[in-house]
mmCIF file of C-alpha atoms in Angstrom:
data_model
loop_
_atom_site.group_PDB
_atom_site.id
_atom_site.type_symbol
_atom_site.label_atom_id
_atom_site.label_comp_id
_atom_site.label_asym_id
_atom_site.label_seq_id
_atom_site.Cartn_x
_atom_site.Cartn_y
_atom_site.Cartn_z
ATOM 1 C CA UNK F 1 5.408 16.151 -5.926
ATOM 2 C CA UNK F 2 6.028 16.269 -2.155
ATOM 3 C CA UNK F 3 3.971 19.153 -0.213
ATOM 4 C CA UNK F 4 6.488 20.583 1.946
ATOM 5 C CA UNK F 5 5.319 23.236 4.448
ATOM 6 C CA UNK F 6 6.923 26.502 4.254
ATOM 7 C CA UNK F 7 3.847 29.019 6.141
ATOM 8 C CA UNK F 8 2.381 28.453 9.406
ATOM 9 C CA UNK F 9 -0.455 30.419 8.165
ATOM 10 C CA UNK F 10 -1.727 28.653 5.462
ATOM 11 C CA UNK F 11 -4.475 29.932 3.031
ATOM 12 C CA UNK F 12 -7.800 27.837 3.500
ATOM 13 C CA UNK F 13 -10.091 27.625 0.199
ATOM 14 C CA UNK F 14 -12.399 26.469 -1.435
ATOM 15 C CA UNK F 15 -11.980 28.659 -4.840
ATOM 16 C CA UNK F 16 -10.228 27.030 -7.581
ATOM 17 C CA UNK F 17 -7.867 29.710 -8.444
ATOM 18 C CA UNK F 18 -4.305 29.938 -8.306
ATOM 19 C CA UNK F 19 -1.336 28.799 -10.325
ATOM 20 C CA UNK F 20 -1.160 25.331 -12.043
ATOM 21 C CA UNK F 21 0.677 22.677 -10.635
ATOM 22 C CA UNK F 22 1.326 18.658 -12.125
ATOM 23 C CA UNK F 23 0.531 17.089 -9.171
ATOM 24 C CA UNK F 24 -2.566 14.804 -9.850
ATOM 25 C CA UNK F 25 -2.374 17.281 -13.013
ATOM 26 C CA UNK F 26 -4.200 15.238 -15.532
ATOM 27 C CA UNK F 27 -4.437 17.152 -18.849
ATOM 28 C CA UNK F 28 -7.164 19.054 -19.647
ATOM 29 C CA UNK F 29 -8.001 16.098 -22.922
ATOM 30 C CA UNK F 30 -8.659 13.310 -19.782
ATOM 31 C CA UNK F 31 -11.094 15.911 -18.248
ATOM 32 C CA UNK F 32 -12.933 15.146 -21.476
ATOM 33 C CA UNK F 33 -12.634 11.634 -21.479
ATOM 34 C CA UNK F 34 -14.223 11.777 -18.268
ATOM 35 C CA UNK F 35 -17.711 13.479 -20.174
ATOM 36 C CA UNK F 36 -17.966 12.100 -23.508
ATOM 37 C CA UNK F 37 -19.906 8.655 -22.780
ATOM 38 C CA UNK F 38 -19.569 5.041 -24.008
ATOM 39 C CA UNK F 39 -17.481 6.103 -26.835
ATOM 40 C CA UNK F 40 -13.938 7.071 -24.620
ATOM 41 C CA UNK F 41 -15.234 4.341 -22.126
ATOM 42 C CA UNK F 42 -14.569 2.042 -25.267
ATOM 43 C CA UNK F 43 -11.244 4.114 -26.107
ATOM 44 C CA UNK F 44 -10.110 3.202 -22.677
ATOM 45 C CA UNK F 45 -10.727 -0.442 -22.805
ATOM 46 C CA UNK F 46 -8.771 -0.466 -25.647
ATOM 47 C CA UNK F 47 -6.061 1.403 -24.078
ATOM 48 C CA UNK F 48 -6.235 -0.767 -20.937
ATOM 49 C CA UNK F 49 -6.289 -3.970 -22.875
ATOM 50 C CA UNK F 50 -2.510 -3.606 -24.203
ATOM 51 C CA UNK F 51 -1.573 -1.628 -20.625
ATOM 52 C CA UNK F 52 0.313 -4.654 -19.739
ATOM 53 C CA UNK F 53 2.818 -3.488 -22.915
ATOM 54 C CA UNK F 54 3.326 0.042 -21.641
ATOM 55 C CA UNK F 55 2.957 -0.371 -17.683
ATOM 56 C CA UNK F 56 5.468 -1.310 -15.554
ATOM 57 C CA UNK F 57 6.063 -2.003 -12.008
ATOM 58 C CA UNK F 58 8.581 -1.029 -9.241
ATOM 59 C CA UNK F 59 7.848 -2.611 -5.679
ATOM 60 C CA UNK F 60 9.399 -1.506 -2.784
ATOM 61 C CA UNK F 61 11.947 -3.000 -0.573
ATOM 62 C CA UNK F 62 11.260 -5.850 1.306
ATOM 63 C CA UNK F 63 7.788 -6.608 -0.582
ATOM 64 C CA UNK F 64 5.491 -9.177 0.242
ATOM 65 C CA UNK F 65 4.341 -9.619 -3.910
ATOM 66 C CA UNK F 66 1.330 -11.401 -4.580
ATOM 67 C CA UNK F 67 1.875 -14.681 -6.480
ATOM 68 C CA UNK F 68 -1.313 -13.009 -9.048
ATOM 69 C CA UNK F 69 1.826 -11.786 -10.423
ATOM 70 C CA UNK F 70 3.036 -13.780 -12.844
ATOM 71 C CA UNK F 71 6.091 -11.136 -14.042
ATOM 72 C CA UNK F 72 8.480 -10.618 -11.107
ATOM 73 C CA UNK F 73 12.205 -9.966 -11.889
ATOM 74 C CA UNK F 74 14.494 -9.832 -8.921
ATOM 75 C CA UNK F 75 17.449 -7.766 -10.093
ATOM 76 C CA UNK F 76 18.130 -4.770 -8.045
ATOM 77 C CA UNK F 77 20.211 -2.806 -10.978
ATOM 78 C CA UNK F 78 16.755 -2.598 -13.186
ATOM 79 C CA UNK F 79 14.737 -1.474 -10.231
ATOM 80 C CA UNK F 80 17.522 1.401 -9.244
ATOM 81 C CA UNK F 81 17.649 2.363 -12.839
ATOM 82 C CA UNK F 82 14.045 2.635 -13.234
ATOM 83 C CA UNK F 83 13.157 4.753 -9.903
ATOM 84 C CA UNK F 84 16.151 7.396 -11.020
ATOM 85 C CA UNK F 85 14.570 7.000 -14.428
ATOM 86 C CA UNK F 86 10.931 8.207 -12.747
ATOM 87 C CA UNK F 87 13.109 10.697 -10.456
ATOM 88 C CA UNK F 88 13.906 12.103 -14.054
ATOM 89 C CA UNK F 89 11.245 12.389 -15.839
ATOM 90 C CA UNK F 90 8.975 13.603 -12.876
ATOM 91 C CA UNK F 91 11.682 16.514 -12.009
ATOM 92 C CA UNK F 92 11.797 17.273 -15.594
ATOM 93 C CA UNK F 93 8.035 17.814 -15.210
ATOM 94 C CA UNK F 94 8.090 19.794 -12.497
ATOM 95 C CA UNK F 95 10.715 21.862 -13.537
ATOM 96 C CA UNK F 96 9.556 22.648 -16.782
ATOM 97 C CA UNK F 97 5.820 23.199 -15.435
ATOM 98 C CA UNK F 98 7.478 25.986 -12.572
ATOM 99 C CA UNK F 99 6.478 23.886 -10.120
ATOM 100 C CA UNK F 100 9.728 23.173 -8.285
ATOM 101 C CA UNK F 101 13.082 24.959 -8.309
ATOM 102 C CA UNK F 102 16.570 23.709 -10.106
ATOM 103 C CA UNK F 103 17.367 23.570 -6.012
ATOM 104 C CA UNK F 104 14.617 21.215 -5.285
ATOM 105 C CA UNK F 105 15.989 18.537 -7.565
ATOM 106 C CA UNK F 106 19.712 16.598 -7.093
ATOM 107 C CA UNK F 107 22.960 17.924 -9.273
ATOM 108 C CA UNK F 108 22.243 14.968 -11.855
ATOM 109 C CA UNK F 109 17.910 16.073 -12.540
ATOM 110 C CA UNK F 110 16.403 13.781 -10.081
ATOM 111 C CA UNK F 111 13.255 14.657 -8.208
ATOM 112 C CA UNK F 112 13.770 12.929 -5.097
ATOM 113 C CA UNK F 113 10.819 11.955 -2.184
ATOM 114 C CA UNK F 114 11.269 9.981 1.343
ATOM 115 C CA UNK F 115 8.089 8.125 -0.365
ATOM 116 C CA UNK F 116 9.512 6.819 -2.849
ATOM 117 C CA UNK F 117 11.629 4.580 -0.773
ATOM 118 C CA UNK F 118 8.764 2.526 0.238
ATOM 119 C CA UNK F 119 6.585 2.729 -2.327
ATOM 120 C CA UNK F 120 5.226 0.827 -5.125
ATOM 121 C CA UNK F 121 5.697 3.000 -8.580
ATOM 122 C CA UNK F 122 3.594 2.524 -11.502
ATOM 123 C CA UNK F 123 5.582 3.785 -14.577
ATOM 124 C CA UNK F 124 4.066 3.948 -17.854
ATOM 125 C CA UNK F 125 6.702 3.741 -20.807
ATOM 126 C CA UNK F 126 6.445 5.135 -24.202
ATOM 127 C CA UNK F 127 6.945 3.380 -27.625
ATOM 128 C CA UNK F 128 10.843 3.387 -27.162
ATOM 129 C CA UNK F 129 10.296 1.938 -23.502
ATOM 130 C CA UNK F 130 11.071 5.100 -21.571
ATOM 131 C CA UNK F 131 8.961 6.316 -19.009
ATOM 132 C CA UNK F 132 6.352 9.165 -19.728
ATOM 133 C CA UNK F 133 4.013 8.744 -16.321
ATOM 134 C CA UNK F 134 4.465 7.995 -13.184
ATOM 135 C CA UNK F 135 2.704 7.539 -9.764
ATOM 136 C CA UNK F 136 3.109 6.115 -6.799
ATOM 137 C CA UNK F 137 0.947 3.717 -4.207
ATOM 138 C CA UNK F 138 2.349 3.816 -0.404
ATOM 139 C CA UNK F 139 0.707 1.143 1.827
ATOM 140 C CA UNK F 140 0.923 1.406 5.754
ATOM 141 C CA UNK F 141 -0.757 -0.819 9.039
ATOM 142 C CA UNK F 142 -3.592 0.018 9.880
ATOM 143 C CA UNK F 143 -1.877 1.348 13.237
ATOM 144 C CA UNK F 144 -0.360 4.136 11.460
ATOM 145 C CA UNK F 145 -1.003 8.091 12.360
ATOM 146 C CA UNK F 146 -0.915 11.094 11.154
ATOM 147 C CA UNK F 147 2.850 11.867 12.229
ATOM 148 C CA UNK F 148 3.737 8.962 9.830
ATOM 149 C CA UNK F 149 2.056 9.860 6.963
ATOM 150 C CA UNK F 150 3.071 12.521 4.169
ATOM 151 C CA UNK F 151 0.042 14.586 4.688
ATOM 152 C CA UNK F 152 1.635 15.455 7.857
ATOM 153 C CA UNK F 153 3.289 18.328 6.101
ATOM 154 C CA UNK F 154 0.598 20.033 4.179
ATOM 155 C CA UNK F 155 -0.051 23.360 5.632
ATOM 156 C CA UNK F 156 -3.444 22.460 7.234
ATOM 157 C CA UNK F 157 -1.524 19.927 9.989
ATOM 158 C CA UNK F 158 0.253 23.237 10.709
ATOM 159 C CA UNK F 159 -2.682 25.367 11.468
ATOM 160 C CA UNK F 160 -4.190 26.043 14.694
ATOM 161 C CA UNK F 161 -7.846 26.177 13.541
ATOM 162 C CA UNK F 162 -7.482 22.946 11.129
ATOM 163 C CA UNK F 163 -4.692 21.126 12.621
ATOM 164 C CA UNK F 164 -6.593 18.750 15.211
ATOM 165 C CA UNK F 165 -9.951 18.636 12.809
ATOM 166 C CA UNK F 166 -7.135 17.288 10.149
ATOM 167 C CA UNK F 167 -5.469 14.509 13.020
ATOM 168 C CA UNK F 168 -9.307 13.720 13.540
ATOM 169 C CA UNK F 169 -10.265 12.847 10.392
ATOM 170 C CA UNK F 170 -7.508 10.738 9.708
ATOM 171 C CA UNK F 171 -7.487 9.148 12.542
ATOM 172 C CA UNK F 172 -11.198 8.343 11.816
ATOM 173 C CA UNK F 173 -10.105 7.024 8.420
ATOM 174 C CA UNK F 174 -7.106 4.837 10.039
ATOM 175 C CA UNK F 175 -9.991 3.441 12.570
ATOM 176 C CA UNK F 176 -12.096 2.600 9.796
ATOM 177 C CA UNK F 177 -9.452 0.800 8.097
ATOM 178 C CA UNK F 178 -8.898 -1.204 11.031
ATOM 179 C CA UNK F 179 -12.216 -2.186 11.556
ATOM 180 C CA UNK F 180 -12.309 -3.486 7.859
ATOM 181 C CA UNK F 181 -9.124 -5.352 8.309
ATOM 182 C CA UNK F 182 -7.551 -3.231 5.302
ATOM 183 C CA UNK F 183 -4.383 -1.458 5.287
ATOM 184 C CA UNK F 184 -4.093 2.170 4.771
ATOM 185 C CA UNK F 185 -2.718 3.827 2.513
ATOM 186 C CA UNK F 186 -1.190 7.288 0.409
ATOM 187 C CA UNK F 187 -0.864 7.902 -3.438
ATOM 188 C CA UNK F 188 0.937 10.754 -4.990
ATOM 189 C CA UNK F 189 4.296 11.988 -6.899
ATOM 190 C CA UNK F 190 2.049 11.846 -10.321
ATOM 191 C CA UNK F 191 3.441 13.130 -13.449
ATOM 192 C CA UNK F 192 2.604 13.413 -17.310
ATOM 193 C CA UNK F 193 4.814 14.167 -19.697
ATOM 194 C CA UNK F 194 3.889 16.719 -21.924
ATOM 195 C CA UNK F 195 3.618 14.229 -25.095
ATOM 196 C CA UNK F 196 1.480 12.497 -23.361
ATOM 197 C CA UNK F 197 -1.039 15.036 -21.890
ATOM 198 C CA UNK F 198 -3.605 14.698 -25.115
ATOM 199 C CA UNK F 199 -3.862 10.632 -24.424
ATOM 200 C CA UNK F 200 -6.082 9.202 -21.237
ATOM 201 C CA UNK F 201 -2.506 8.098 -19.907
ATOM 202 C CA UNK F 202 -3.185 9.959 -16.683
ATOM 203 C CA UNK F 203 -6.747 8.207 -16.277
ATOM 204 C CA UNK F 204 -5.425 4.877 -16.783
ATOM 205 C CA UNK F 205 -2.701 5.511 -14.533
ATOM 206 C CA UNK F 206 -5.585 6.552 -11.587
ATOM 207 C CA UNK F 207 -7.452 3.768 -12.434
ATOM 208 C CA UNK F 208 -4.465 0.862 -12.277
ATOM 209 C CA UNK F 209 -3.542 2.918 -8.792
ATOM 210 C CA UNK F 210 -6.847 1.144 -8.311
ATOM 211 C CA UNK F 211 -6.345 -1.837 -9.842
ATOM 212 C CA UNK F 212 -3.183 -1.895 -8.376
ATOM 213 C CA UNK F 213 -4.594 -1.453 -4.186
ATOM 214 C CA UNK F 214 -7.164 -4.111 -4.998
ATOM 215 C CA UNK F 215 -4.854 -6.854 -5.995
ATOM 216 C CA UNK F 216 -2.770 -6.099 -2.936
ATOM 217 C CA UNK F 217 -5.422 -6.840 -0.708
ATOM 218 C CA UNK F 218 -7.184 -3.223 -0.263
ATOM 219 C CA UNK F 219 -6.989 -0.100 1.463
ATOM 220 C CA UNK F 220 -8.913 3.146 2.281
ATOM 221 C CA UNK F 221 -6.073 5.901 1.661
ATOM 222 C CA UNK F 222 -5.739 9.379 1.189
ATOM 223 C CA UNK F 223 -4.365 11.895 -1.946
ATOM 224 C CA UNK F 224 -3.338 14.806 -2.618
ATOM 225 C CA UNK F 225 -5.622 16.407 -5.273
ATOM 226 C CA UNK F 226 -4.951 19.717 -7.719
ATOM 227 C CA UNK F 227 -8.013 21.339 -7.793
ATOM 228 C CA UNK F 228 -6.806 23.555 -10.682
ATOM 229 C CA UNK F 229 -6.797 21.795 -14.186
ATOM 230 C CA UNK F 230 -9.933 20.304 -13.117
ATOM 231 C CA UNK F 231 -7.748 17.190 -11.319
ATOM 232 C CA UNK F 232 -9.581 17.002 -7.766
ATOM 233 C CA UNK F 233 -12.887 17.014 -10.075
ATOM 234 C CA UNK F 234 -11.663 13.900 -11.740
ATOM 235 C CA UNK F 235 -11.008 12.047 -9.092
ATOM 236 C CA UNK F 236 -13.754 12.411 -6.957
ATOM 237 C CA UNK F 237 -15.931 11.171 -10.691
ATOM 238 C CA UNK F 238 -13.501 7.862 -10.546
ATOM 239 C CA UNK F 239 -14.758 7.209 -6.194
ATOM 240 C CA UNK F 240 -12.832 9.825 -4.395
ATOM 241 C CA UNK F 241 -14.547 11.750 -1.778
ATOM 242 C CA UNK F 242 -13.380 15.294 0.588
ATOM 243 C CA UNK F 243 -12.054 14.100 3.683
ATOM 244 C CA UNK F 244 -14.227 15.107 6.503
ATOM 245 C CA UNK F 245 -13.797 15.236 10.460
ATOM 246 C CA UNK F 246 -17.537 14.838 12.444
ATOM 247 C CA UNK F 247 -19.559 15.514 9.131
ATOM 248 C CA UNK F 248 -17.142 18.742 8.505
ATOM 249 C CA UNK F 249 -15.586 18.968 4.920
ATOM 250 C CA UNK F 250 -11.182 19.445 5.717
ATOM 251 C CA UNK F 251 -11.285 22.817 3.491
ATOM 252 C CA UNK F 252 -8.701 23.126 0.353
ATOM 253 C CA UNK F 253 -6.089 24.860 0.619
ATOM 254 C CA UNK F 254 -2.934 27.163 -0.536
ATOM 255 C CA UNK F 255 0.308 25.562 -0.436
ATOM 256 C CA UNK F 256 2.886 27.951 -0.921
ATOM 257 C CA UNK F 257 5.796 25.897 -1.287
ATOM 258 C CA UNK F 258 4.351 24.855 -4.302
ATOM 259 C CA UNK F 259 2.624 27.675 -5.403
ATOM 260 C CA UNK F 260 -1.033 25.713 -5.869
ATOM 261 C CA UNK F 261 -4.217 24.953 -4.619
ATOM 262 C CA UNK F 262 -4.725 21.422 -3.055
ATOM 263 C CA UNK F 263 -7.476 19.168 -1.547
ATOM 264 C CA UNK F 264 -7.609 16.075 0.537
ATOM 265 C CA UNK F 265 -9.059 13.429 -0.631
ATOM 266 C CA UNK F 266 -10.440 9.980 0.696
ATOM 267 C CA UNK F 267 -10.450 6.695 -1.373
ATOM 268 C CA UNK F 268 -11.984 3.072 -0.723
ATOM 269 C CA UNK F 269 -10.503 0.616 -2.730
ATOM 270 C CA UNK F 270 -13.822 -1.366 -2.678
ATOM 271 C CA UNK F 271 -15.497 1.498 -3.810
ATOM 272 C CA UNK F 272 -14.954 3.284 -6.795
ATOM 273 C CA UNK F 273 -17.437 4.856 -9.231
ATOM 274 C CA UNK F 274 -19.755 2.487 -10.402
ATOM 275 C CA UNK F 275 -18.832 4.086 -14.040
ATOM 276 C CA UNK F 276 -15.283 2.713 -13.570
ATOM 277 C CA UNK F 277 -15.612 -0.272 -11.467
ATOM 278 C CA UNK F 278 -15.618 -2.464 -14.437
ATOM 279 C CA UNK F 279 -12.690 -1.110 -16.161
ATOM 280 C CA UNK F 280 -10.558 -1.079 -12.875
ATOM 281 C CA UNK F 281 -11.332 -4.650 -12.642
ATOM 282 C CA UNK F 282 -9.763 -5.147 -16.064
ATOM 283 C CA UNK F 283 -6.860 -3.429 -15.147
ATOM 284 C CA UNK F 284 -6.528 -5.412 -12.529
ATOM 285 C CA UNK F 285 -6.805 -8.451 -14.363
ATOM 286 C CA UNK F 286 -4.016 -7.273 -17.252
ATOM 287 C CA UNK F 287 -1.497 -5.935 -13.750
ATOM 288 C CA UNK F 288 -0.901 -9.914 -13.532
ATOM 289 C CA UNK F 289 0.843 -9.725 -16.185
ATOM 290 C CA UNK F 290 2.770 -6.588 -15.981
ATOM 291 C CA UNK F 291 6.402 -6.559 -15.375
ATOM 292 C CA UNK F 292 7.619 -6.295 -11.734
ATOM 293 C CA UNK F 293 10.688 -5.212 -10.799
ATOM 294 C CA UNK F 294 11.976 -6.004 -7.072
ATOM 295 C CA UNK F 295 14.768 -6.164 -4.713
ATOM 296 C CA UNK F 296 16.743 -9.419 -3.436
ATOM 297 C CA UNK F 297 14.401 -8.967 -0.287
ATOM 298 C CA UNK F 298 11.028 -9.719 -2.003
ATOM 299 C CA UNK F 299 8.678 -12.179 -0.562
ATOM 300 C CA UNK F 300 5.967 -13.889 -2.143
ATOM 301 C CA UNK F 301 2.346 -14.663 -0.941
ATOM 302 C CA UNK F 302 -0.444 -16.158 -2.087
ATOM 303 C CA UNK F 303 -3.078 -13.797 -3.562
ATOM 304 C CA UNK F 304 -5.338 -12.010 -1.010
ATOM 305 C CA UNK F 305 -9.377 -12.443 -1.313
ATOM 306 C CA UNK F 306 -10.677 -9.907 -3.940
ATOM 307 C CA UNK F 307 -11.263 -6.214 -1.803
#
């Protein structure tokens, strides 16, 4: 889901109340996965250890693709059938949920983004193949600013108390990156299908988001978070943290366009939760052998140092 900006005076809170939206909306069942101990940490290394069966892979245009993975298929046709096939299901989502208008989508369903262009999707597929989950992973140089990111257009970068606290603290983020030699980077456009909201298939699509930024060499990066459904909660227990500006929290906030509440949050690819850290690594391990789809313009590289 895309957070367009339709107020100039957007509604700063910290309150989790509001409508619902899908947008990092993990079900309330993962919530509980997140609580219940060494039992669902078990449940989701079994789950992750036949991901590579259900996960797939769509890189972007002009990709540089680590050689770590051992499954890329060049054939253009696949790749366009699978990102309308995520278009889809995630406008499906959305429209069923309330959370976007027949108007918002294309005449044929699709849910369409300017991310998802230039982004790496992680799709996970159902029994009969077809995707059920998506997210995706957008990597820029660690040059970029604020005018070229997506948060650009959240209310808050329209806002004359929060606007240059919010250019701040992403510039401070951008810096940081730079001074760490990683890239930066934005994840978003998540979506569960409604089968598939009692299962940890949101979690282990966070965590291969993970998985997935560490076998591409590393990032810090910023999300979108739902605080209702409990979803900013969740991610800040897997290593996300509020993005601040000079030891200042950047506040939630009410996005009208969308009807929900959302917060900003930071993530270092080097440093998730401890609690997680080992299972991300698994991930990673299984995304070698995950199917990859790509474009004629793919490039390969050897694998970068571990980050």
């Amino acid at each position: 889901m895309s957070f367009g900006v339709r107020s100039a005076s957007p509604t700063v809170s910290r309150q989790i109340t509001g409508p619902r939206s899908d947008e990092y909306a993990f079900p309330r069942r993962t919530g509980a996965l997140l609580g219940e101990g060494r039992v669902m940490l078990r449940l989701l290394e079994r789950n992750i250890a036949t991901v590579d069966r259900r996960l797939v892979l769509v890189a972007p245009p002009n990709a540089v693709v680590p050689d770590s993975f051992t499954r890329l298929t060049i054939d253009p046709e696949r790749h366009r059938q699978l990102v309308a096939e995520m278009q889809r299901v995630r406008g499906g989502i959305y429209l069923d949920g309330g959370y976007v208008t027949p108007g918002q989508l294309s005449a044929d369903g699709l849910h369409q983004t300017p991310e998802d262009e230039g982004s790496w999707h992680l799709l996970m597929t159902d029994d009969g193949g077809r995707v059920s989950s998506c997210a995706w992973y957008l990597e820029h140089e660690n040059t970029t600013s604020l005018q070229h990111l997506r948060v650009r257009n959240c209310p808050l970068a329209r806002s004359g108390e929060w606007h240059d606290r919010l250019f701040g603290a992403v510039a401070s983020e951008v810096a940081r990156a730079r001074r760490a030699g990683l890239r930066y980077a934005e994840v978003g456009g998540w979506a569960v299908s409604r089968h598939r909201r009692c299962t940890s298939e949101g979690l282990v699509l966070a965590l291969a988001a993970y998985g997935l930024c560490r076998m591409l060499g590393g990032a810090l990066g910023i999300t979108t978070a739902n605080v209702t459904h409990a979803s900013s909660s969740i991610l800040r227990r897997l290593g996300g943290s509020y993005l601040e500006f000079q030891g200042t929290s950047i506040p939630a906030y009410f996005d009208p366009h969308y009807n929900t509440t959302i917060e900003l949050l930071r993530f270092d690819s080097r440093r998730p939760s401890a609690k997680y850290a080992g299972l991300i690594e698994l991930l990673r391990g299984k995304l070698a052998q995950v199917p990859v789809f790509s474009m004629p313009q793919t490039h390969r590289r050897p694998s970068p140092v571990a980050a």
